[in-house]
Amino acid sequence: MKVLVCGARGFIGRHVVAALERAGHEVLRGISARGGAPGRHALQMDFVHDTDPAIWQARLPGVQAVVNAVGLLRDSARRPMGAVHARVPQALFEACAREGVRRVVQVSALGIADNPTRYAATKREADEHLLALAEAGRLEAVVLRPSIVYGPGGASAALFDALARLPLLVLPRIVLRARVQPLLVHELAEGVARLMGPQRAWGGLLACVGPRALTLAGFIDSLRRQRGHRAARQIGLPDGLTRLSARLGDLLPFTPWGSETLALLAADNTADPAPFSTLLGRAPTDPDHFVRAFR
């Protein structure tokens, strides 16, 4: 199968490319127009300005499936979430329906259903547009909503690894209590590849989560223990200081910390692990074995 992967150089996208190629698919790498020379089997695209379905239709002849793994954590004038998360994906999905591309996988995020952030709202716009196209019978669609995705090269993984090195952990109280179900990035990518199999049932939302829930503090503690460290002393940052630190983070575009990140991390990010385990054909890796998975 010929598969276009949008965001092929990103954290999740490059693992999806590798998993699809291991499964024997022909992969067309969709990369940013600002990312330098495209290279072989690559296609440049602009996820800020390519809002016309006709632009995408010209890229789709011969393509049988599309995976959209483009996303960002910070809204900016240069890369507005409204375009990157909503308007451009909507144009892509409409082009797929017009061009006869039957299979479309949207990599979204868990916990956005009732979240008031700009991140969640724009992700929902694209998800709902794609599912409406599927409901109308114009294509087949799966919206993947992963919990925290861990692996080398990921911004969130780098943050958790940095926190796991600290003997004293000062985190917002609300974040310390939030529950997550982390999963490994290569297992998420494997799930995408399995969706391309001929026997896979298609349609709807699929939560992609690890085998068990734990608090963010517990996850960081697990990463410490896996590296041979004792448990860190934990101090909960008062809510007022938490909000202040998030507002300060809003002023620093190079850091993932800010008001949106706080709102996302403060909510539980959990789901039934059975559907994703069924897709993989096994239980995903337990968080207590994450570090070993990359040694």
Coordinates of C-alpha atoms in Angstrom, one line a residue:
M1 CA 0.0 0.0 0.0
K2 CA 1.2 3.5 -0.8
V3 CA 0.9 5.7 2.4
L4 CA 1.4 9.4 2.7
V5 CA 2.6 10.3 6.2
C6 CA 2.2 14.0 7.1
G7 CA 4.7 15.1 9.7
A8 CA 7.2 12.4 8.7
R9 CA 10.1 14.1 10.3
G10 CA 8.3 14.7 13.6
F11 CA 8.6 12.6 16.8
I12 CA 5.6 10.4 16.1
G13 CA 5.8 10.7 12.3
R14 CA 9.3 9.3 11.9
H15 CA 8.4 6.2 14.0
V16 CA 5.2 5.7 11.9
V17 CA 7.3 5.8 8.7
A18 CA 9.7 3.2 10.1
A19 CA 6.8 0.9 11.2
L20 CA 5.1 1.2 7.9
E21 CA 8.2 0.4 6.0
R22 CA 8.9 -2.6 8.2
A23 CA 5.4 -3.8 7.3
G24 CA 6.3 -3.6 3.6
H25 CA 4.3 -0.4 2.7
E26 CA 5.6 2.2 0.3
V27 CA 5.8 5.5 2.3
L28 CA 5.6 9.0 0.9
R29 CA 7.1 11.3 3.5
G30 CA 5.2 14.5 4.0
I31 CA 7.6 17.2 5.4
S32 CA 7.6 20.9 6.1
A33 CA 8.3 23.2 3.2
R34 CA 10.7 24.9 5.6
G35 CA 12.5 21.7 6.4
G36 CA 15.3 21.9 3.8
A37 CA 15.7 19.6 0.8
P38 CA 12.9 17.0 0.7
G39 CA 15.1 14.0 -0.4
R40 CA 13.9 10.8 -1.9
H41 CA 10.3 9.6 -1.4
A42 CA 9.5 13.0 0.2
L43 CA 6.9 15.6 -0.5
Q44 CA 7.0 19.2 0.8
M45 CA 3.9 20.7 2.3
D46 CA 2.9 23.7 4.3
F47 CA 0.7 23.0 7.3
V48 CA 0.1 26.7 7.8
H49 CA -1.1 27.8 4.4
D50 CA -2.2 24.7 2.5
T51 CA -5.9 25.2 3.3
D52 CA -7.3 24.5 -0.2
P53 CA -8.3 20.9 -0.9
A54 CA -7.2 21.3 -4.5
I55 CA -3.6 21.7 -3.3
W56 CA -3.8 18.4 -1.6
Q57 CA -5.6 16.6 -4.4
A58 CA -2.6 17.3 -6.6
R59 CA -0.4 15.3 -4.2
L60 CA -2.7 12.3 -3.8
P61 CA -2.7 10.4 -7.1
G62 CA -1.6 6.8 -6.4
V63 CA -1.9 7.3 -2.6
Q64 CA -4.1 4.7 -0.9
A65 CA -3.9 5.8 2.7
V66 CA -2.9 8.9 4.7
V67 CA -1.6 9.3 8.2
N68 CA -1.7 12.8 9.7
A69 CA 0.9 13.1 12.5
V70 CA 1.4 16.8 12.5
G71 CA 0.9 18.7 15.8
L72 CA 2.4 21.4 18.0
L73 CA 2.1 22.4 21.7
R74 CA 2.4 26.1 21.4
D75 CA 0.2 28.5 19.5
S76 CA 2.1 31.3 17.6
A77 CA 1.6 33.8 14.9
R78 CA 4.1 31.9 12.7
R79 CA 2.4 28.5 13.3
P80 CA -1.2 29.1 14.5
M81 CA -2.9 26.0 15.9
G82 CA -6.1 27.0 14.1
A83 CA -4.3 26.3 10.8
V84 CA -1.9 23.5 11.8
H85 CA -4.5 21.5 13.8
A86 CA -7.8 22.3 12.1
R87 CA -7.9 24.2 8.7
V88 CA -5.1 22.4 6.9
P89 CA -6.1 18.9 8.1
Q90 CA -9.7 19.6 7.1
A91 CA -8.5 20.5 3.6
L92 CA -6.4 17.3 3.5
F93 CA -9.3 15.1 4.6
E94 CA -11.7 16.7 2.1
A95 CA -9.1 16.1 -0.7
C96 CA -8.8 12.5 0.4
A97 CA -12.6 12.1 0.1
R98 CA -12.6 13.7 -3.4
E99 CA -9.6 11.8 -4.7
G100 CA -10.8 8.4 -3.5
V101 CA -8.2 7.8 -0.7
R102 CA -10.1 5.4 1.4
R103 CA -8.0 5.1 4.6
V104 CA -7.2 8.1 6.8
V105 CA -5.6 7.9 10.2
Q106 CA -5.6 11.1 12.3
V107 CA -3.1 11.1 15.3
S108 CA -5.0 13.3 17.9
A109 CA -4.7 13.3 21.7
L110 CA -6.4 11.8 24.6
G111 CA -8.2 14.1 27.1
I112 CA -9.3 16.7 24.6
A113 CA -13.1 15.9 24.6
D114 CA -14.0 18.4 27.3
N115 CA -10.8 20.4 27.6
P116 CA -11.2 24.2 27.1
T117 CA -7.7 24.8 25.7
R118 CA -6.9 26.1 22.2
Y119 CA -4.9 22.9 21.7
A120 CA -7.9 20.7 22.5
A121 CA -10.4 22.8 20.5
T122 CA -8.4 22.8 17.3
K123 CA -7.7 19.1 17.6
R124 CA -11.4 18.4 18.0
E125 CA -12.2 20.4 14.9
A126 CA -10.1 18.2 12.7
D127 CA -11.2 15.0 14.4
E128 CA -14.9 15.8 14.0
H129 CA -14.5 16.9 10.4
L130 CA -12.8 13.6 9.5
L131 CA -15.4 11.5 11.4
A132 CA -18.2 13.3 9.6
L133 CA -16.7 12.4 6.2
A134 CA -16.5 8.8 7.4
E135 CA -20.1 8.9 8.6
A136 CA -21.1 10.2 5.2
G137 CA -19.4 7.2 3.6
R138 CA -16.8 9.2 1.7
L139 CA -13.8 7.5 3.3
E140 CA -12.7 5.2 6.2
A141 CA -11.3 7.0 9.2
V142 CA -9.7 6.2 12.5
V143 CA -8.8 8.9 15.0
L144 CA -6.1 7.8 17.4
R145 CA -6.1 9.5 20.8
P146 CA -2.9 8.6 22.7
S147 CA -2.0 9.4 26.3
I148 CA 1.5 10.5 27.0
V149 CA 3.8 9.1 24.3
Y150 CA 7.4 8.3 25.5
G151 CA 10.5 7.7 23.5
P152 CA 13.8 9.3 22.4
G153 CA 13.4 12.6 20.6
G154 CA 10.1 13.5 22.1
A155 CA 9.6 16.9 23.9
S156 CA 7.5 15.4 26.7
A157 CA 9.9 12.4 27.1
A158 CA 12.8 14.8 27.4
L159 CA 10.9 16.8 30.0
F160 CA 10.1 13.7 32.1
D161 CA 13.6 12.4 31.8
A162 CA 15.0 15.7 33.0
L163 CA 12.6 15.7 36.0
A164 CA 13.6 12.1 36.7
R165 CA 17.2 13.1 37.3
L166 CA 16.3 15.6 40.1
P167 CA 16.5 14.3 43.7
L168 CA 14.0 17.1 44.7
L169 CA 10.9 17.3 42.6
V170 CA 8.8 20.5 42.8
L171 CA 5.7 20.2 40.7
P172 CA 2.2 21.7 40.7
R173 CA 0.0 19.9 43.2
I174 CA -2.6 19.4 40.5
V175 CA -0.1 17.9 38.2
L176 CA 1.3 15.5 40.8
R177 CA -2.2 14.1 41.2
A178 CA -3.1 13.7 37.5
R179 CA -3.3 10.2 36.2
V180 CA -1.8 9.1 32.9
Q181 CA -1.3 5.9 30.9
P182 CA 2.0 6.4 29.0
L183 CA 2.8 4.3 26.0
L184 CA 6.0 3.8 23.9
V185 CA 6.2 5.7 20.6
H186 CA 7.2 2.7 18.6
E187 CA 4.1 0.8 19.9
L188 CA 1.9 3.7 18.8
A189 CA 3.6 3.5 15.4
E190 CA 3.1 -0.2 15.3
G191 CA -0.6 0.3 15.9
V192 CA -0.8 2.6 12.9
A193 CA 1.0 0.1 10.7
R194 CA -1.4 -2.7 11.9
L195 CA -4.4 -0.5 10.9
M196 CA -3.1 -0.8 7.3
G197 CA -3.6 -4.6 7.4
P198 CA -6.4 -6.0 5.2
Q199 CA -8.3 -7.6 8.0
R200 CA -8.5 -4.6 10.4
A201 CA -11.9 -3.2 11.2
W202 CA -12.0 0.5 10.5
G203 CA -13.9 3.4 12.0
G204 CA -14.2 5.8 14.9
L205 CA -12.1 6.8 17.9
L206 CA -9.4 4.7 19.4
A207 CA -7.7 5.5 22.7
C208 CA -4.1 4.5 22.6
V209 CA -2.9 3.9 26.2
G210 CA -0.5 1.8 28.2
P211 CA -1.5 -1.1 30.3
R212 CA -2.1 0.8 33.6
A213 CA -2.7 4.2 35.0
L214 CA -0.4 6.0 37.4
T215 CA 0.1 9.6 38.5
L216 CA 2.5 11.8 36.8
A217 CA 4.6 11.8 40.0
G218 CA 4.5 8.0 40.0
F219 CA 5.6 7.9 36.3
I220 CA 8.6 10.2 37.0
D221 CA 9.5 8.1 40.1
S222 CA 9.3 4.9 37.9
L223 CA 11.8 6.5 35.5
R224 CA 14.1 7.3 38.4
R225 CA 14.0 3.8 39.8
Q226 CA 14.7 2.3 36.3
R227 CA 17.9 4.3 36.3
G228 CA 18.9 3.1 39.7
H229 CA 18.1 6.2 41.7
R230 CA 16.2 6.4 44.9
A231 CA 12.7 8.0 45.0
A232 CA 12.9 11.8 44.8
R233 CA 11.5 14.0 47.5
Q234 CA 8.3 15.6 46.2
I235 CA 7.0 19.0 47.0
G236 CA 3.7 20.3 45.6
L237 CA 3.8 23.8 44.3
P238 CA 0.8 25.9 45.5
D239 CA -1.8 26.7 43.0
G240 CA -1.1 30.4 42.9
L241 CA 2.6 29.8 42.1
T242 CA 1.6 27.2 39.6
R243 CA -0.5 29.7 37.6
L244 CA 2.2 32.3 37.8
S245 CA 4.8 29.9 36.5
A246 CA 2.5 28.9 33.6
R247 CA 1.9 32.5 32.7
L248 CA 5.7 33.1 32.7
G249 CA 6.1 30.1 30.5
D250 CA 3.6 31.6 28.0
L251 CA 6.1 34.4 27.5
L252 CA 8.9 31.9 26.6
P253 CA 8.2 30.3 23.2
F254 CA 11.1 27.9 23.5
T255 CA 9.7 26.0 26.5
P256 CA 6.7 23.5 26.4
W257 CA 5.5 24.8 29.8
G258 CA 2.7 27.3 29.8
S259 CA -1.0 27.7 30.6
E260 CA -2.1 25.3 27.9
T261 CA 0.3 22.6 29.0
L262 CA -0.9 23.1 32.6
A263 CA -4.5 22.7 31.6
L264 CA -3.7 19.5 29.6
L265 CA -1.5 17.9 32.3
A266 CA -3.9 18.7 35.1
A267 CA -6.7 16.5 33.7
D268 CA -6.6 12.7 33.9
N269 CA -5.5 11.1 30.7
T270 CA -6.7 7.5 31.0
A271 CA -8.8 5.0 29.1
D272 CA -9.6 1.3 28.8
P273 CA -6.4 -0.4 27.5
A274 CA -8.2 -3.3 26.0
P275 CA -9.0 -1.9 22.5
F276 CA -5.4 -0.8 21.9
S277 CA -4.0 -4.1 23.2
T278 CA -6.3 -5.8 20.7
L279 CA -4.9 -3.8 17.9
L280 CA -1.3 -4.6 18.9
G281 CA -2.1 -8.2 19.5
R282 CA -0.6 -8.0 23.0
A283 CA -0.5 -5.8 26.0
P284 CA 1.7 -2.7 25.5
T285 CA 4.9 -2.3 27.5
D286 CA 4.5 -1.4 31.2
P287 CA 5.9 2.0 32.2
D288 CA 8.3 0.2 34.6
H289 CA 10.1 -1.1 31.6
F290 CA 10.3 2.0 29.4
V291 CA 14.0 2.8 30.0
R292 CA 15.0 -0.8 29.2
A293 CA 13.1 -0.6 25.9
F294 CA 15.6 1.9 24.5
R295 CA 18.9 0.5 25.8

